[in-house]
mmCIF file of C-alpha atoms and ligand atoms in Angstrom:
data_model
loop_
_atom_site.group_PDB
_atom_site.id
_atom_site.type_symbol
_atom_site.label_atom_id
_atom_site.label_comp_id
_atom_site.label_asym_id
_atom_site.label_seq_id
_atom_site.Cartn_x
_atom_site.Cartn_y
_atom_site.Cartn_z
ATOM 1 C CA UNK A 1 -8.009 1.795 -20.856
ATOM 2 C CA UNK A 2 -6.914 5.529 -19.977
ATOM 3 C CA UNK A 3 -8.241 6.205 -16.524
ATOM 4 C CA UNK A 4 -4.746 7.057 -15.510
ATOM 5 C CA UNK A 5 -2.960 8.199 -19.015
ATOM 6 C CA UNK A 6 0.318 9.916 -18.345
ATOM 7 C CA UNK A 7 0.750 9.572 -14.774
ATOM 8 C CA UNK A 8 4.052 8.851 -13.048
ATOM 9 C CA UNK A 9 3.035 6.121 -10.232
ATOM 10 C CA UNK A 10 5.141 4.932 -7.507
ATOM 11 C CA UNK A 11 4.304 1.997 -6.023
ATOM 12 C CA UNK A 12 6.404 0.722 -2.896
ATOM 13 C CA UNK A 13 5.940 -2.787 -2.161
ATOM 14 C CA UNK A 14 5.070 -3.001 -5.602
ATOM 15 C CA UNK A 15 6.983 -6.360 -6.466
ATOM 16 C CA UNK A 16 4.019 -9.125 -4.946
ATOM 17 C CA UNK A 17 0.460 -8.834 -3.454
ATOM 18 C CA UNK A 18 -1.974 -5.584 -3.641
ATOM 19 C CA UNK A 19 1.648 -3.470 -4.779
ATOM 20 C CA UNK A 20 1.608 -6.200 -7.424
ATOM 21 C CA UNK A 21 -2.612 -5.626 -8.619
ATOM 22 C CA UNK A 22 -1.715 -1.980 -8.257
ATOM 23 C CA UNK A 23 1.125 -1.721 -10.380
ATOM 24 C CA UNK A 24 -0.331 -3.807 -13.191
ATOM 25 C CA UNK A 25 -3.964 -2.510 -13.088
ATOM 26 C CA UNK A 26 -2.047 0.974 -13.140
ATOM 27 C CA UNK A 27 -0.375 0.736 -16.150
ATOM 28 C CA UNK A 28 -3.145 -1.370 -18.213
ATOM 29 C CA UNK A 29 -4.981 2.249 -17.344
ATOM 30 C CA UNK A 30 -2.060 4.115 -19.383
ATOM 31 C CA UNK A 31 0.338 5.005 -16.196
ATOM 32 C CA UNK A 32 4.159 5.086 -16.140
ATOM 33 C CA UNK A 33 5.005 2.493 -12.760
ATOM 34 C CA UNK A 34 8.003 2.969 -10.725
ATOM 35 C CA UNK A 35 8.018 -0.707 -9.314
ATOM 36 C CA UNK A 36 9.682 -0.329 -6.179
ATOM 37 C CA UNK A 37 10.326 -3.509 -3.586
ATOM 38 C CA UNK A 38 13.010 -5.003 -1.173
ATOM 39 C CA UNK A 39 12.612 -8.237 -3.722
ATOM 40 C CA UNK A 40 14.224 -7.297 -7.128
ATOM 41 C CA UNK A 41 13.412 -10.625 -8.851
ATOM 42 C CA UNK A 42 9.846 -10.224 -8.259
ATOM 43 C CA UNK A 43 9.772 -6.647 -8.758
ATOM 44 C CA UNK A 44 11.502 -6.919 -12.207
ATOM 45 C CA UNK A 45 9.208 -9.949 -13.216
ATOM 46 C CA UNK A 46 6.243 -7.328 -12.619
ATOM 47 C CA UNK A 47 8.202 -4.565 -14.947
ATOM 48 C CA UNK A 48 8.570 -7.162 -17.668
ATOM 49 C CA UNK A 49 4.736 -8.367 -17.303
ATOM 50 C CA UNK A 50 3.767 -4.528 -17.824
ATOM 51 C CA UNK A 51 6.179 -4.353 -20.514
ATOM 52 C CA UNK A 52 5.224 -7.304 -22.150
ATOM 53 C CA UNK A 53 1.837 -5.809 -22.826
ATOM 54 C CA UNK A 54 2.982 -2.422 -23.999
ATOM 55 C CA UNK A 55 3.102 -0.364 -20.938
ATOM 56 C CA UNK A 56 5.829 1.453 -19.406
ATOM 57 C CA UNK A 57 7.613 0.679 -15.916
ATOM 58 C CA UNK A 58 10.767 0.331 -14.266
ATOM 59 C CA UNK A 59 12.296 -1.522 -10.816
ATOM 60 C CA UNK A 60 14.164 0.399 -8.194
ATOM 61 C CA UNK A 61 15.157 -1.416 -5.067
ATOM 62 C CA UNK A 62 13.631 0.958 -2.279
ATOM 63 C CA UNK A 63 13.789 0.376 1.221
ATOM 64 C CA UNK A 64 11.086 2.304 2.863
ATOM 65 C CA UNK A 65 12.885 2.747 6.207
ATOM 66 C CA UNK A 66 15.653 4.047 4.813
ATOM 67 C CA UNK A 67 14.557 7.847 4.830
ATOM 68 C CA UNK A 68 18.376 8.384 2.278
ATOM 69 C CA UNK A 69 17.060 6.003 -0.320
ATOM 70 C CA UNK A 70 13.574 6.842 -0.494
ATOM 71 C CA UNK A 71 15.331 10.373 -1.009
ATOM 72 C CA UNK A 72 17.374 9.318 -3.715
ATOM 73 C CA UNK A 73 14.643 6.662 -5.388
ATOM 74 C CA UNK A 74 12.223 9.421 -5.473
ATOM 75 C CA UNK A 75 14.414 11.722 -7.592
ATOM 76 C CA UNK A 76 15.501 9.475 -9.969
ATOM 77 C CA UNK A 77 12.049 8.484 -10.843
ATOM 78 C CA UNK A 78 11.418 12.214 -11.310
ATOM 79 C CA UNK A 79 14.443 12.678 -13.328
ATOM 80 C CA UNK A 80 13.532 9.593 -15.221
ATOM 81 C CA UNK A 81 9.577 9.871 -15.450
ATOM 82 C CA UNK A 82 9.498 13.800 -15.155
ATOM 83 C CA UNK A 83 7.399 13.699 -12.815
ATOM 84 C CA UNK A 84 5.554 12.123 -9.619
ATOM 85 C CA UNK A 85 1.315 12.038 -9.742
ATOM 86 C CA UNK A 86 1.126 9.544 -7.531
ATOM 87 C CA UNK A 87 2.190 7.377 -4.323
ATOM 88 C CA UNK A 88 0.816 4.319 -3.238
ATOM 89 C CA UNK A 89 2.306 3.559 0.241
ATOM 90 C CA UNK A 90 1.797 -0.212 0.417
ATOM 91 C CA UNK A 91 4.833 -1.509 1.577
ATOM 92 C CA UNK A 92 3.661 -3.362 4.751
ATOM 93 C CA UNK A 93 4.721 -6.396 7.010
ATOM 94 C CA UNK A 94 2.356 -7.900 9.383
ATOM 95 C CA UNK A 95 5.140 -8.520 12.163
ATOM 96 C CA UNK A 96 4.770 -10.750 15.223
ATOM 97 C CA UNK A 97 1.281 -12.268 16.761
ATOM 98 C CA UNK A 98 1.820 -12.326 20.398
ATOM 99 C CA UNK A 99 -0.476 -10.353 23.505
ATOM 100 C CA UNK A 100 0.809 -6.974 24.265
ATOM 101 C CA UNK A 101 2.540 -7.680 27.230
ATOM 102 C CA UNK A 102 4.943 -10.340 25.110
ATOM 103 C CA UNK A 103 5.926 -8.214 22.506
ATOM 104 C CA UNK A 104 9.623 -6.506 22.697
ATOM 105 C CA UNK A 105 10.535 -3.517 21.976
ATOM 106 C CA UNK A 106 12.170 -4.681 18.793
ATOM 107 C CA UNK A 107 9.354 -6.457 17.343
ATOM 108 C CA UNK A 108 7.254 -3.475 17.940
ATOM 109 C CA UNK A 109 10.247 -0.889 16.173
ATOM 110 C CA UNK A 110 10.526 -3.167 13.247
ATOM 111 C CA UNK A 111 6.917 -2.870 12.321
ATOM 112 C CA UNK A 112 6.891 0.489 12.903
ATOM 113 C CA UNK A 113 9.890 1.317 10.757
ATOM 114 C CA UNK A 114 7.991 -0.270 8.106
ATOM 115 C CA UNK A 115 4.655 0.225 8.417
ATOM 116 C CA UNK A 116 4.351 4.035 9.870
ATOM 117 C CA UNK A 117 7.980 5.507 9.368
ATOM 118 C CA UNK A 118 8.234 4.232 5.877
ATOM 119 C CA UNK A 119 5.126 6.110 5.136
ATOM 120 C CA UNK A 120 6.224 9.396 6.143
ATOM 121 C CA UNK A 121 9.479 8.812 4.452
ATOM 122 C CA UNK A 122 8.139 8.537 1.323
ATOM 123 C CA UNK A 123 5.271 11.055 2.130
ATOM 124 C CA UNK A 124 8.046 13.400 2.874
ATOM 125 C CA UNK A 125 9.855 12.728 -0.095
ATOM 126 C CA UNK A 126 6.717 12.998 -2.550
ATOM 127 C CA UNK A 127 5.274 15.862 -1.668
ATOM 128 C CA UNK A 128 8.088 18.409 -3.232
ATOM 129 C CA UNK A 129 7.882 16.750 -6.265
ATOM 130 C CA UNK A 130 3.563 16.850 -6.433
ATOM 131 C CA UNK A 131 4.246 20.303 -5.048
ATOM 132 C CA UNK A 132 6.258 21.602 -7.793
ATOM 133 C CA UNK A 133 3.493 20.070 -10.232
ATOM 134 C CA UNK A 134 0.839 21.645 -8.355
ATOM 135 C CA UNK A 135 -0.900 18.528 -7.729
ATOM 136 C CA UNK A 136 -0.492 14.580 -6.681
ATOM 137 C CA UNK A 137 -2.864 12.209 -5.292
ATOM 138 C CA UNK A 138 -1.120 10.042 -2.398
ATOM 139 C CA UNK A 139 -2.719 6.504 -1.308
ATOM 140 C CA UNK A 140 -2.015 5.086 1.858
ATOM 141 C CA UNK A 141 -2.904 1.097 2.376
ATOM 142 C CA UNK A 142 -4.265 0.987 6.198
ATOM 143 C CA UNK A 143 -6.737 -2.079 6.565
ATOM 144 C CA UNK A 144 -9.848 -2.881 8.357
ATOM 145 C CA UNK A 145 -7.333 -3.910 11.596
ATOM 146 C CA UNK A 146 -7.061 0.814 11.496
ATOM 147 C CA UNK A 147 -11.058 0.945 11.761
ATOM 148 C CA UNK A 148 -11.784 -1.620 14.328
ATOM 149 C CA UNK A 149 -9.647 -4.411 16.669
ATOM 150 C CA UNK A 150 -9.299 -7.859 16.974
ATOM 151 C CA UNK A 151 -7.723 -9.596 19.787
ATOM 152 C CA UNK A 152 -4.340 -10.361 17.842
ATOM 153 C CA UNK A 153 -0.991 -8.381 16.295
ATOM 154 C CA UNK A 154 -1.281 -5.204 18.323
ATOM 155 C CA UNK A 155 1.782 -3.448 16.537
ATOM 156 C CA UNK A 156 -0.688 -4.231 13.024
ATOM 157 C CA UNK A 157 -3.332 -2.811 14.526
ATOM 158 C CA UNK A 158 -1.577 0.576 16.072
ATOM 159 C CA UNK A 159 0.174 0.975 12.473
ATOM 160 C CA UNK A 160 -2.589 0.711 10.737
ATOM 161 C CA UNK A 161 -4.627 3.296 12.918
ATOM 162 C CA UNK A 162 -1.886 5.556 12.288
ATOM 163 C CA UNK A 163 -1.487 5.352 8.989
ATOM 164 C CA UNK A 164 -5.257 6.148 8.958
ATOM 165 C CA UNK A 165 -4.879 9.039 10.535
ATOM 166 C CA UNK A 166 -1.291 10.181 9.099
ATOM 167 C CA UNK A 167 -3.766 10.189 6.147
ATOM 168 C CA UNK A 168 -6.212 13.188 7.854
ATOM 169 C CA UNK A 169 -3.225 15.575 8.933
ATOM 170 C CA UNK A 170 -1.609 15.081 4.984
ATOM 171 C CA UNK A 171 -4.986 15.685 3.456
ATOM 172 C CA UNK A 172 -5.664 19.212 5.436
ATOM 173 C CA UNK A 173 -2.094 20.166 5.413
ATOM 174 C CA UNK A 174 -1.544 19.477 1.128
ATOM 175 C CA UNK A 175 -5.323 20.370 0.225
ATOM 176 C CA UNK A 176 -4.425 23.883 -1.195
ATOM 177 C CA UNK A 177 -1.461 22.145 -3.511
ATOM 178 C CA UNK A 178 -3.958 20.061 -4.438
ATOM 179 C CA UNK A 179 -2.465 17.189 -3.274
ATOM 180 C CA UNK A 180 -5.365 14.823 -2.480
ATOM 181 C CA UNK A 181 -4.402 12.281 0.049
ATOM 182 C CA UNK A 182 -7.122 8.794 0.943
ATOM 183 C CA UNK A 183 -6.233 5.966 2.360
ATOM 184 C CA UNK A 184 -7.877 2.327 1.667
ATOM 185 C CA UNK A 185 -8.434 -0.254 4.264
ATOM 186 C CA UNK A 186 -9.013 -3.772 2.898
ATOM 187 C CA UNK A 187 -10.412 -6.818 3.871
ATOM 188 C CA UNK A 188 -8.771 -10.448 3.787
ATOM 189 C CA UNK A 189 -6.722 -10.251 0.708
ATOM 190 C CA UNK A 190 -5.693 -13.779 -0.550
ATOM 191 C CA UNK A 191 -1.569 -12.577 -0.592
ATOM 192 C CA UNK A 192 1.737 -14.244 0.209
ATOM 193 C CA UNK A 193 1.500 -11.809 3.583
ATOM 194 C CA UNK A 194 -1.548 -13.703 4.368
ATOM 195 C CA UNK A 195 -0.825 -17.034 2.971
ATOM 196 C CA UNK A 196 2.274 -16.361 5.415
ATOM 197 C CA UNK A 197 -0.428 -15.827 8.682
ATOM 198 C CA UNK A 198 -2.248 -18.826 7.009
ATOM 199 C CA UNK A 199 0.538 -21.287 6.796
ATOM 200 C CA UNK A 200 1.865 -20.237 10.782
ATOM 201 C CA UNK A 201 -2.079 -20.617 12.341
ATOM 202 C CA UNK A 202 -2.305 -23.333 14.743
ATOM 203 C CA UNK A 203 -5.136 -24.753 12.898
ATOM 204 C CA UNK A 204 -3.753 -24.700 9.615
ATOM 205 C CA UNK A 205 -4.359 -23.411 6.322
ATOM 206 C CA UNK A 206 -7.812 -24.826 5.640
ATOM 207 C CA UNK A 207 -9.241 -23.982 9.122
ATOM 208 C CA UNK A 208 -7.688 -20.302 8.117
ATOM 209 C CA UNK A 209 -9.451 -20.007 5.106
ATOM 210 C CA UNK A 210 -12.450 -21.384 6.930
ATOM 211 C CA UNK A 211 -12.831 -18.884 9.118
ATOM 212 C CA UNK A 212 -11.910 -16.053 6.804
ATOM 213 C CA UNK A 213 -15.464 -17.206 4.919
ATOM 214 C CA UNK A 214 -17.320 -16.662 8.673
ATOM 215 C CA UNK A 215 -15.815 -13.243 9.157
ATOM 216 C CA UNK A 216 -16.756 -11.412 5.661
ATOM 217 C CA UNK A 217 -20.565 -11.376 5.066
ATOM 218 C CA UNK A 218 -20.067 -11.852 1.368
ATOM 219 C CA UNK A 219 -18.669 -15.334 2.085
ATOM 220 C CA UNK A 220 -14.720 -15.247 0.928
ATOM 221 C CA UNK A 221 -11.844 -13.240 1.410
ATOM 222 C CA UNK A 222 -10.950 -10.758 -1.439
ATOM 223 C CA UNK A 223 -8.058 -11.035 -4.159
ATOM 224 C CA UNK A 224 -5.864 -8.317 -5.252
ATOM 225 C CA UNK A 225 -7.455 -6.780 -7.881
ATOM 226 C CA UNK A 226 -10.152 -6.088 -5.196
ATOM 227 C CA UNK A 227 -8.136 -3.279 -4.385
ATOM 228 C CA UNK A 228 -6.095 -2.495 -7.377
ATOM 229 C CA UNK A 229 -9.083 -1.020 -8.722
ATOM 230 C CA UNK A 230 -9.685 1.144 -5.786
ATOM 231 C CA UNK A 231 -6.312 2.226 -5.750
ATOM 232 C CA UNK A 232 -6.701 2.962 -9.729
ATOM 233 C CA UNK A 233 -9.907 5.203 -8.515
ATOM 234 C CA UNK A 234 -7.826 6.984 -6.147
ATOM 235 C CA UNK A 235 -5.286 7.852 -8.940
ATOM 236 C CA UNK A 236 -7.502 8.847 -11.506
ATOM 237 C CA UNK A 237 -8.821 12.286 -12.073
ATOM 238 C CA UNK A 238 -12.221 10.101 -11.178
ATOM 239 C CA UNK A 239 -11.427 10.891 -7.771
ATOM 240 C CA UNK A 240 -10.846 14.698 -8.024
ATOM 241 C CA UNK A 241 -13.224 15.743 -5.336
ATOM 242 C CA UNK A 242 -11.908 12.903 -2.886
ATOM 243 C CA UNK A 243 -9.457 13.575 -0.121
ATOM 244 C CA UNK A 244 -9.073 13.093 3.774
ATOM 245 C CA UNK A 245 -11.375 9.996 2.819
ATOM 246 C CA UNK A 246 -11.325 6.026 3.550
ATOM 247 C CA UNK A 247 -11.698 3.270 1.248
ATOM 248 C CA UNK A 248 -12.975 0.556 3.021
ATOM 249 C CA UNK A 249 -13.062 -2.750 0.671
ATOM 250 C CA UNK A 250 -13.803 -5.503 2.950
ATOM 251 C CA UNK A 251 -16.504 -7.767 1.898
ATOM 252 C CA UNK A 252 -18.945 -6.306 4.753
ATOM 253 C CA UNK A 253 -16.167 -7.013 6.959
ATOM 254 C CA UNK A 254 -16.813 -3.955 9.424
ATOM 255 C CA UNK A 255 -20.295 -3.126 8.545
ATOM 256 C CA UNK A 256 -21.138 -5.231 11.352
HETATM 257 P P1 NAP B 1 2.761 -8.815 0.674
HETATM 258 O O1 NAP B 1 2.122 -9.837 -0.177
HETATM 259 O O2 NAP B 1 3.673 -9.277 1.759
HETATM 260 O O3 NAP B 1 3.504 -7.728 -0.214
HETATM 261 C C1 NAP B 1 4.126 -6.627 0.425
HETATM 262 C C2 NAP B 1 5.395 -6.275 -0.296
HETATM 263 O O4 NAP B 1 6.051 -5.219 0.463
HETATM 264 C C3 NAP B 1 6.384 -7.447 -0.344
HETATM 265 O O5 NAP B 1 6.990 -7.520 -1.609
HETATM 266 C C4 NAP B 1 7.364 -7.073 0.741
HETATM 267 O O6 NAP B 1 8.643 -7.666 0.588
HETATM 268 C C5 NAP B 1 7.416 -5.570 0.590
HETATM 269 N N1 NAP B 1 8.079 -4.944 1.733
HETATM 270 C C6 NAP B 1 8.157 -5.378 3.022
HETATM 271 N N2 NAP B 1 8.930 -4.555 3.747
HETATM 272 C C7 NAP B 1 9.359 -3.582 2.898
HETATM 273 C C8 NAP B 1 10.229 -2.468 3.056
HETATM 274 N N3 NAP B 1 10.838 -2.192 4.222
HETATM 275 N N4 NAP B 1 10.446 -1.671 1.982
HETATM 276 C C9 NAP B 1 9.872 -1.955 0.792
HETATM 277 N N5 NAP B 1 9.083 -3.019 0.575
HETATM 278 C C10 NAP B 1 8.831 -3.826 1.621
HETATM 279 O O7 NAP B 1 1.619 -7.915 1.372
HETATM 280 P P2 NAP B 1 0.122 -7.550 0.894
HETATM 281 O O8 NAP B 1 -0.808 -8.472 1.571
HETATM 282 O O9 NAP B 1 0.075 -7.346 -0.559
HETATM 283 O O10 NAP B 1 -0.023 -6.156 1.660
HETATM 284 C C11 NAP B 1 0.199 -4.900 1.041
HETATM 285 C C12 NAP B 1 -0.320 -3.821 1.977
HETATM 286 O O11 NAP B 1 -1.709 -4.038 2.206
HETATM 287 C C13 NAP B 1 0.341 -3.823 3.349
HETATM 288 O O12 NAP B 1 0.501 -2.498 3.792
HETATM 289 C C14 NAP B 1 -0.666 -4.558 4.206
HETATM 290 O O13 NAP B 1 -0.556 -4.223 5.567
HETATM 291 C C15 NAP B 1 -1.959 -4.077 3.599
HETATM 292 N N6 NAP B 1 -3.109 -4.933 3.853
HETATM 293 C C16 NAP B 1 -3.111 -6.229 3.425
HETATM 294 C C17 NAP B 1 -4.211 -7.012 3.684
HETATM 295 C C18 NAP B 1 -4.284 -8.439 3.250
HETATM 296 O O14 NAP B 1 -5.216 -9.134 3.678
HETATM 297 N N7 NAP B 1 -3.393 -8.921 2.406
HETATM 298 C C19 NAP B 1 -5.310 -6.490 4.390
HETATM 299 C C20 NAP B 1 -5.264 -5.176 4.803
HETATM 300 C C21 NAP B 1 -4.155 -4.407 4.523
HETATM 301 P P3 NAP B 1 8.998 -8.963 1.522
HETATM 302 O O15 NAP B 1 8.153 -10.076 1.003
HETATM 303 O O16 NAP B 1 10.457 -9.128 1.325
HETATM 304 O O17 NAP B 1 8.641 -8.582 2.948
#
């Protein structure tokens, strides 16, 4: 019930999906959740589910490549909450599925914006904030596609790589604020991003989900709990000795 009691969470992408898991597994641990999303409907629907159950939370509309707004998002949590313990950059898109040598230069930017420059935005934009507590724990969502390839989304798979990475270089440079910063890198995750890869497969939805059974040895692809509770881990003073580190929840997906 109180693995995370009193922490100030931000959650970006928090409104559907793993941000979803995360922000409600969160505060059913005792956290304060700053739902934060492009999609205010959803978001707020996931503030009054936490709040319906006695926990606290609040939406703010925050687009994460907008470095002003993740500015001024980020200090009116902290002048709300009083605080910032903890990030969870999982804001993501999955962006286009063509070979390398089709991809333009715009499909490859508006990944990027997203998936790598919204990280260090709100990164940057945390870290003041944990510094002036003298402590924070940051989570960054990569995914298997930053440990190993697979002949499809390229942009993904560079993203994710950095963000893995990005991850390293935060956890050396932050380490004496105590700052600890992890990232996780999930499996198949049963999400309206991939319902979204399901639904535009050539072989359909079925043949998806199909082959998602071949390619993790347990046999299924994961839900989002799966990784809520790693991400509640990562918060929690559980973790204290953690940092520079990757969760890898993947249903055996790259112990192959
Ligand atoms: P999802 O279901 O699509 O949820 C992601 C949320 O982020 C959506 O609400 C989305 O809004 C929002 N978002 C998109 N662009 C944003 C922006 N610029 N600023 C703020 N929010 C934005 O995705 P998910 O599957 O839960 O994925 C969450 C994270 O896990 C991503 O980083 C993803 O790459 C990673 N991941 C997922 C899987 C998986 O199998 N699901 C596996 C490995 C890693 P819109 O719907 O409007 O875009």
């Amino acid at each position: 019930m109180n693995r995370v009691k009193g922490k100030v969470c931000i959650v970006t992408g928090g409104a559907l999906g793993i941000g979803r898991s995360a922000c409600r597994l969160l505060a059913q641990e005792g956290a304060k959740i700053a739902v934060t999303d492009l999609l205010e409907k959803e978001g707020s629907k996931v503030v009054e589910e936490i709040t319906a159950t006695g926990g606290t939370a609040q939406y703010w509309h925050l687009d994460v490549t907008k470095e002003s707004e993740v500015k001024k998002v980020f200090a009116d949590i902290q002048q709300q909450f009083g605080k910032i313990d903890v990030l969870v950059n999982n804001a993501g898109i999955a962006g286009v599925n063509k070979p390398t040598h089709e991809i333009t230069e715009q499909e490859w930017d508006s990944l990027t914006a997203v998936n790598v420059k919204g990280v260090f935005f709100c990164t940057k934009h945390a870290i003041p904030h944990m510094k002036a507590n003298r402590k924070g724990s940051i989570i960054n969502i990569s995914s298997i596609y930053g440990i190993i390839s697979a002949p499809d989304v390229p942009p993904y798979h560079a993203s994710k790589g950095a963000v893995r990475l990005m991850t390293k270089t935060d956890a050396l440079l932050y380490a004496a604020d105590n700052i600890r910063v992890n990232s996780v890198h999930p499996g198949y995750i049963w999400t309206p991003l991939v319902e979204k890869l399901a639904n535009e497969s050539p072989g359909g939805v079925a043949a998806f989900r199909e082959q998602l059974k071949s390619l993790h040895p347990l046999g299924h692809e994961g839900e989002p709990d799966d990784i809520g509770w790693g991400i509640v881990y990562l918060a929690s003073e559980e973790a204290k000795f953690m940092t520079g580190s990757e969760l890898v929840i993947d249903g055996g997906y790259t112990a192959r």
